[in-house]
Coordinates of N, CA, C and O in Angstrom, one line a residue:
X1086 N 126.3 13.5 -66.7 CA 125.8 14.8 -67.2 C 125.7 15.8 -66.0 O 124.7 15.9 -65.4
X1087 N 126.8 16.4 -65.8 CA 126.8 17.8 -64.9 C 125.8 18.7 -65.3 O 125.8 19.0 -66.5
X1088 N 124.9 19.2 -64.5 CA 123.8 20.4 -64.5 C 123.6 20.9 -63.7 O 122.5 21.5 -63.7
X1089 N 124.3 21.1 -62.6 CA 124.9 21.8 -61.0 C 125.3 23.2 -61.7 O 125.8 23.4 -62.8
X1090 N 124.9 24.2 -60.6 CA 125.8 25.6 -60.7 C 125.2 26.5 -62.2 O 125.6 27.6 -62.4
X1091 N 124.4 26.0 -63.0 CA 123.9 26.7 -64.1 C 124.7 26.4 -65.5 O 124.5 26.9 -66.6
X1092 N 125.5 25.5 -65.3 CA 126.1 24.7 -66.5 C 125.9 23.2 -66.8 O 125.7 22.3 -65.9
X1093 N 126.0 23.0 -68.2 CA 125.7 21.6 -68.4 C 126.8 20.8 -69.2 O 126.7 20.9 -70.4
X1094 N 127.8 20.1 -68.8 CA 128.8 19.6 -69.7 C 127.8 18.4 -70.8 O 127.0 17.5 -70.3
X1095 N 128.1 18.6 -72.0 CA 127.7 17.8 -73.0 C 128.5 17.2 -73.6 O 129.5 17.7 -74.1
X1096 N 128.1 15.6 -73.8 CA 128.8 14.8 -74.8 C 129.3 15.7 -76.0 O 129.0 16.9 -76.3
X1097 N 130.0 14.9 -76.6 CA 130.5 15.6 -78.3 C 129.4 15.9 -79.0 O 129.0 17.0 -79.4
X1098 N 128.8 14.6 -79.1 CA 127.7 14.3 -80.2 C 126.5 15.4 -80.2 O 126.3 16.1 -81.2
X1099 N 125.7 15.7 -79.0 CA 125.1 16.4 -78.6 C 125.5 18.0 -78.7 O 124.7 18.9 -78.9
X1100 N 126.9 18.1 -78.6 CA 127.4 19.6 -78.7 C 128.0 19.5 -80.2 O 129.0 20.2 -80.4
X1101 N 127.7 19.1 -80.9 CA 128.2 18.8 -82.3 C 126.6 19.5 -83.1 O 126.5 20.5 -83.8
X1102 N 125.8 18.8 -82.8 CA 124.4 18.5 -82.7 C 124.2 20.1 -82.7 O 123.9 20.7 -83.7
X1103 N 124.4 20.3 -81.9 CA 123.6 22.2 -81.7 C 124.4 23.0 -82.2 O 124.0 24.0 -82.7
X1104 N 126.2 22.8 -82.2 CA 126.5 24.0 -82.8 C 126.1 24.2 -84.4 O 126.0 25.3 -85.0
X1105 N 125.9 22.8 -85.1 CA 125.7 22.5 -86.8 C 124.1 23.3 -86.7 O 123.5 23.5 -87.7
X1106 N 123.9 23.4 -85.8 CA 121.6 23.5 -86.2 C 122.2 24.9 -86.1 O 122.4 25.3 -87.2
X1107 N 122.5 25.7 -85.2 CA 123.4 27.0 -84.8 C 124.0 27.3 -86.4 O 123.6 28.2 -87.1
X1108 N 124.9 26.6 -86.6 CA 125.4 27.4 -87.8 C 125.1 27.5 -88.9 O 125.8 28.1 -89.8
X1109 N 123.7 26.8 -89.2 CA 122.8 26.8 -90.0 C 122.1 27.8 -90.1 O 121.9 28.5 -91.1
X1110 N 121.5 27.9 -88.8 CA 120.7 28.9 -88.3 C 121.3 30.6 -88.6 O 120.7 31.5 -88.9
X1111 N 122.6 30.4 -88.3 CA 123.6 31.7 -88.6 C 123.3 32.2 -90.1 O 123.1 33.3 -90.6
X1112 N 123.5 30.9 -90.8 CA 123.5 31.1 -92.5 C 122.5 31.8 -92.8 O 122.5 32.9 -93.2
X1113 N 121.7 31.2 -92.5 CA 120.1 31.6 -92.6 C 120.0 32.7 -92.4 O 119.4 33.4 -93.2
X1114 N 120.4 33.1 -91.4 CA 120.1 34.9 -90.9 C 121.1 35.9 -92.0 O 120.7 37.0 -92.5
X1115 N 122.3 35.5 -92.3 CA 123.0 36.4 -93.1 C 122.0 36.4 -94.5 O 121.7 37.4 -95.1
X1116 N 121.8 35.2 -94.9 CA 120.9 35.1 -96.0 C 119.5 36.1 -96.2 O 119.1 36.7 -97.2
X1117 N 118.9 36.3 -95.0 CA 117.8 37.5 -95.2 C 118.6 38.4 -95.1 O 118.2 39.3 -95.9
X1118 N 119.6 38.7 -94.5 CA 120.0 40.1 -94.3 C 120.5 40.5 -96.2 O 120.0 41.3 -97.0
X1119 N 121.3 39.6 -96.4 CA 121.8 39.6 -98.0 C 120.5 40.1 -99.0 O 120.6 41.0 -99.9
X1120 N 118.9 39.0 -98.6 CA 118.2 40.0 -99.7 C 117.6 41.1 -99.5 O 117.0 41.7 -100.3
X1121 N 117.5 41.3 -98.2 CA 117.6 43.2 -97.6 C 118.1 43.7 -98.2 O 117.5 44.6 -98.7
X1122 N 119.3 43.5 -98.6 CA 120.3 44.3 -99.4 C 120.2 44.4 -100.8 O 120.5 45.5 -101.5
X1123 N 119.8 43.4 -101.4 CA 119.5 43.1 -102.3 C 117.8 43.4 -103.3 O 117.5 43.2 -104.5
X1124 N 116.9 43.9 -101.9 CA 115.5 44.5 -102.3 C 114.9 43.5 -103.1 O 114.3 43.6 -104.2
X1125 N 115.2 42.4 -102.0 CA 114.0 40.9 -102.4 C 112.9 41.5 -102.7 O 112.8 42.7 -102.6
X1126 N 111.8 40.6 -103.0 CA 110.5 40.4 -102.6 C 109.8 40.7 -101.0 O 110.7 40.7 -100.3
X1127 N 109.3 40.9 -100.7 CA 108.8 40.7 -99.2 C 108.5 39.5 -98.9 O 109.1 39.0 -97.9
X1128 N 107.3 38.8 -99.6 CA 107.1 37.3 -99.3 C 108.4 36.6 -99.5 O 108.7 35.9 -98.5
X1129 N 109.4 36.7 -100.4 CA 110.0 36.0 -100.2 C 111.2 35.9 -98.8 O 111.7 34.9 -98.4
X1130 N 111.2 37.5 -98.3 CA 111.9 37.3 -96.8 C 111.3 37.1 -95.9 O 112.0 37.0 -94.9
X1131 N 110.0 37.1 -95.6 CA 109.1 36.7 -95.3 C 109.3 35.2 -95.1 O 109.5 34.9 -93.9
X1132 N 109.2 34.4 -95.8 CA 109.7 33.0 -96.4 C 110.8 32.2 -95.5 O 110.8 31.2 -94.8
X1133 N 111.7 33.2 -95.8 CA 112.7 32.8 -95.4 C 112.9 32.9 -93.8 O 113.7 32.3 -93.0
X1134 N 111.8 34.0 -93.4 CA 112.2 34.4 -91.3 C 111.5 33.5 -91.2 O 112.0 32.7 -90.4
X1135 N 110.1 32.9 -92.0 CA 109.5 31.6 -91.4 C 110.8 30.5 -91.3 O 110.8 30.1 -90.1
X1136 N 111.8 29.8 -92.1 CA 112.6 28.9 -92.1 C 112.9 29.3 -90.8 O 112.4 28.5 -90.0
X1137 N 113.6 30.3 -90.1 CA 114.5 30.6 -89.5 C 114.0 30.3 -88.0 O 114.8 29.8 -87.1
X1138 N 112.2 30.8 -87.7 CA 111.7 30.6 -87.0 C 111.8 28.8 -86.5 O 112.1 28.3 -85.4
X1139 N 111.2 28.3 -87.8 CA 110.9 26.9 -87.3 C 112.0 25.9 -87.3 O 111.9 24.8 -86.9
X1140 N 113.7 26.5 -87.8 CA 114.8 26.1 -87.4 C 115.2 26.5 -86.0 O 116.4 26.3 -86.0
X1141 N 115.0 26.9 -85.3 CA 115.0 27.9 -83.7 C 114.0 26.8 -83.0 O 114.3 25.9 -82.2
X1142 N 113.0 27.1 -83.4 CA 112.0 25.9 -82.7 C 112.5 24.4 -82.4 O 112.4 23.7 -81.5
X1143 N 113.0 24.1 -83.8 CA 113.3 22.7 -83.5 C 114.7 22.6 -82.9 O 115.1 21.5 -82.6
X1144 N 115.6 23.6 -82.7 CA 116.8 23.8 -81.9 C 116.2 23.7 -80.3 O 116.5 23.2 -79.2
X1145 N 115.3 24.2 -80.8 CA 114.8 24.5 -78.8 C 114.4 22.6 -78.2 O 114.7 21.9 -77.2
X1146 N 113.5 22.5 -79.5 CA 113.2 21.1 -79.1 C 113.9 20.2 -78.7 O 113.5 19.6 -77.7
X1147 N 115.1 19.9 -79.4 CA 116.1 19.0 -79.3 C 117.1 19.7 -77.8 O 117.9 18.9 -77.3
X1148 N 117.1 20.8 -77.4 CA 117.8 21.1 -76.3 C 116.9 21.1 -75.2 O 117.1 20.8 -74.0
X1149 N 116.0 21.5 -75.6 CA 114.5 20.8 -74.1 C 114.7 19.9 -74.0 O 115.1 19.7 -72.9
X1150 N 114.7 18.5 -75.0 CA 114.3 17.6 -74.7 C 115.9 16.8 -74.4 O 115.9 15.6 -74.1
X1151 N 117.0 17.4 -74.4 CA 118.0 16.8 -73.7 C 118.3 17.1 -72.3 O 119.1 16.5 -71.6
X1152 N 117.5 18.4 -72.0 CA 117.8 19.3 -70.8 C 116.6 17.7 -70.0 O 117.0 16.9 -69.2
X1153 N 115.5 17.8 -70.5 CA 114.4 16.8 -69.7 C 115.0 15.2 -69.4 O 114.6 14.3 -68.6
X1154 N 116.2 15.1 -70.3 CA 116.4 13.6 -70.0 C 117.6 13.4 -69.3 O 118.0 12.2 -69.1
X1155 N 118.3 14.5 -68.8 CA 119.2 14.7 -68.7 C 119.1 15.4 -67.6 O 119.0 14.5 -66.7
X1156 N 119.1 16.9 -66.9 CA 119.1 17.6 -65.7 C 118.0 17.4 -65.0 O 118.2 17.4 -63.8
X1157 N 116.8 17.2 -65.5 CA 115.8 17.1 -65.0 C 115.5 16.0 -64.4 O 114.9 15.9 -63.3
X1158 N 115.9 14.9 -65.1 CA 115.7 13.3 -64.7 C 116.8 13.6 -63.8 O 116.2 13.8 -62.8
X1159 N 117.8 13.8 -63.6 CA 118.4 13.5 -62.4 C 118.4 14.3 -60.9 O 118.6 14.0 -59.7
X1160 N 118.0 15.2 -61.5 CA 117.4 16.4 -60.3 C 116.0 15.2 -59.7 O 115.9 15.0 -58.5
X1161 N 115.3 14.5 -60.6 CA 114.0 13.8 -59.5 C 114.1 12.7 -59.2 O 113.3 12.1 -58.5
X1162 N 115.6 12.0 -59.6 CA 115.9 11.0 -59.3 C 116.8 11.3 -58.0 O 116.9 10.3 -57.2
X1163 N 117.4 12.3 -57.6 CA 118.0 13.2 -56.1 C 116.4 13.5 -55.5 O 116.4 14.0 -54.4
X1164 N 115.8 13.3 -55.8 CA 114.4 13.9 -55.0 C 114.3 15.6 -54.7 O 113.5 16.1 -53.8
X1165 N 114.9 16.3 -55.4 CA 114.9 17.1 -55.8 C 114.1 17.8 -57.0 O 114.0 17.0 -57.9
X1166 N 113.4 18.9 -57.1 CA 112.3 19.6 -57.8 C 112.3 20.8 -58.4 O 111.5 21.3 -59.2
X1167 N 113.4 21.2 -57.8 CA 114.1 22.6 -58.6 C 114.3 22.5 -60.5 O 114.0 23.4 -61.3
X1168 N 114.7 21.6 -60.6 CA 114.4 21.9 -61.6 C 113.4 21.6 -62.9 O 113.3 21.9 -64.1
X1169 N 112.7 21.1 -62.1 CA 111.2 20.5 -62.6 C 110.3 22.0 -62.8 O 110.0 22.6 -63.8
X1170 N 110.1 22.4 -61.2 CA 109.6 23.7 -61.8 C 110.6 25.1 -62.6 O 110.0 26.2 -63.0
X1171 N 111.4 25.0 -62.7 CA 112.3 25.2 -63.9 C 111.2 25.3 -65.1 O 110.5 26.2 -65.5
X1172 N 111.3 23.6 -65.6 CA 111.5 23.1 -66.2 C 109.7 24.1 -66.8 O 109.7 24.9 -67.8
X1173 N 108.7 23.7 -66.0 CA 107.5 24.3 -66.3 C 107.2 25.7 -66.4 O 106.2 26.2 -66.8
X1174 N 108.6 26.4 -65.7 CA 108.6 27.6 -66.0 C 108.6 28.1 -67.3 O 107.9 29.0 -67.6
X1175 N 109.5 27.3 -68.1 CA 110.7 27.3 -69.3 C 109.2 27.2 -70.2 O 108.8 28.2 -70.9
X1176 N 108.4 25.8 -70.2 CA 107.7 25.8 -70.8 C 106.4 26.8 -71.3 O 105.9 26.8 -72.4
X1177 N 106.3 27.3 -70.2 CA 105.3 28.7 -70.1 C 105.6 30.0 -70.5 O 104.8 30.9 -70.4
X1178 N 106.9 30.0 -71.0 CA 107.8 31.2 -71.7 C 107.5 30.9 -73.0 O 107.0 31.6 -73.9
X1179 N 107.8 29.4 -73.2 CA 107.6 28.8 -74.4 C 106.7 28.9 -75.2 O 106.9 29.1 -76.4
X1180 N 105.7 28.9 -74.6 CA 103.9 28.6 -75.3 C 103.5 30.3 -75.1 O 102.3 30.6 -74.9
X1181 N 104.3 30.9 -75.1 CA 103.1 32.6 -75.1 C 102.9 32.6 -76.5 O 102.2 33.4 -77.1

């Protein structure tokens, strides 16, 4: 798992993995935009930015948590730390 220089080459599976949550995620947004157009409800687009939110979240999760087992574990296994505090930076963006 390359993570040198600000890129990460990824298995298939894993890059399979994010573009599907991605183009879900894509659907989803045309979908509010459609009942904008369409002069839904409020709660119900409402409804729907919540989906979209907690699909994003769990995208992040699943890419944190490959970024942690993956650049990060090797960065402290080089005795290296750079990306650790990265890593707590990323976190602290996360949690505002």
């Amino acid at each position: 798992m390359d993570c040198c220089c600000k890129q990460k080459i990824r298995d298939e599976k894993e890059y399979k993995d994010l573009k599907n949550r991605l183009s879900r995620i894509e659907g989803q947004i045309r979908g509010i935009s459609k009942m904008l157009d369409e002069d839904r409800y409020c709660v119900d687009i409402i409804t729907q930015v919540s989906a979209v939110n907690s699909a994003l979240n769990s995208f992040n999760k699943v890419l944190l948590s490959n970024h942690i087992r993956t650049c990060v574990a090797e960065d402290i296994r080089e005795g290296e730390t750079e990306k650790l505090e990265e890593l707590v930076e990323t976190l602290q963006k996360l949690m505002k």
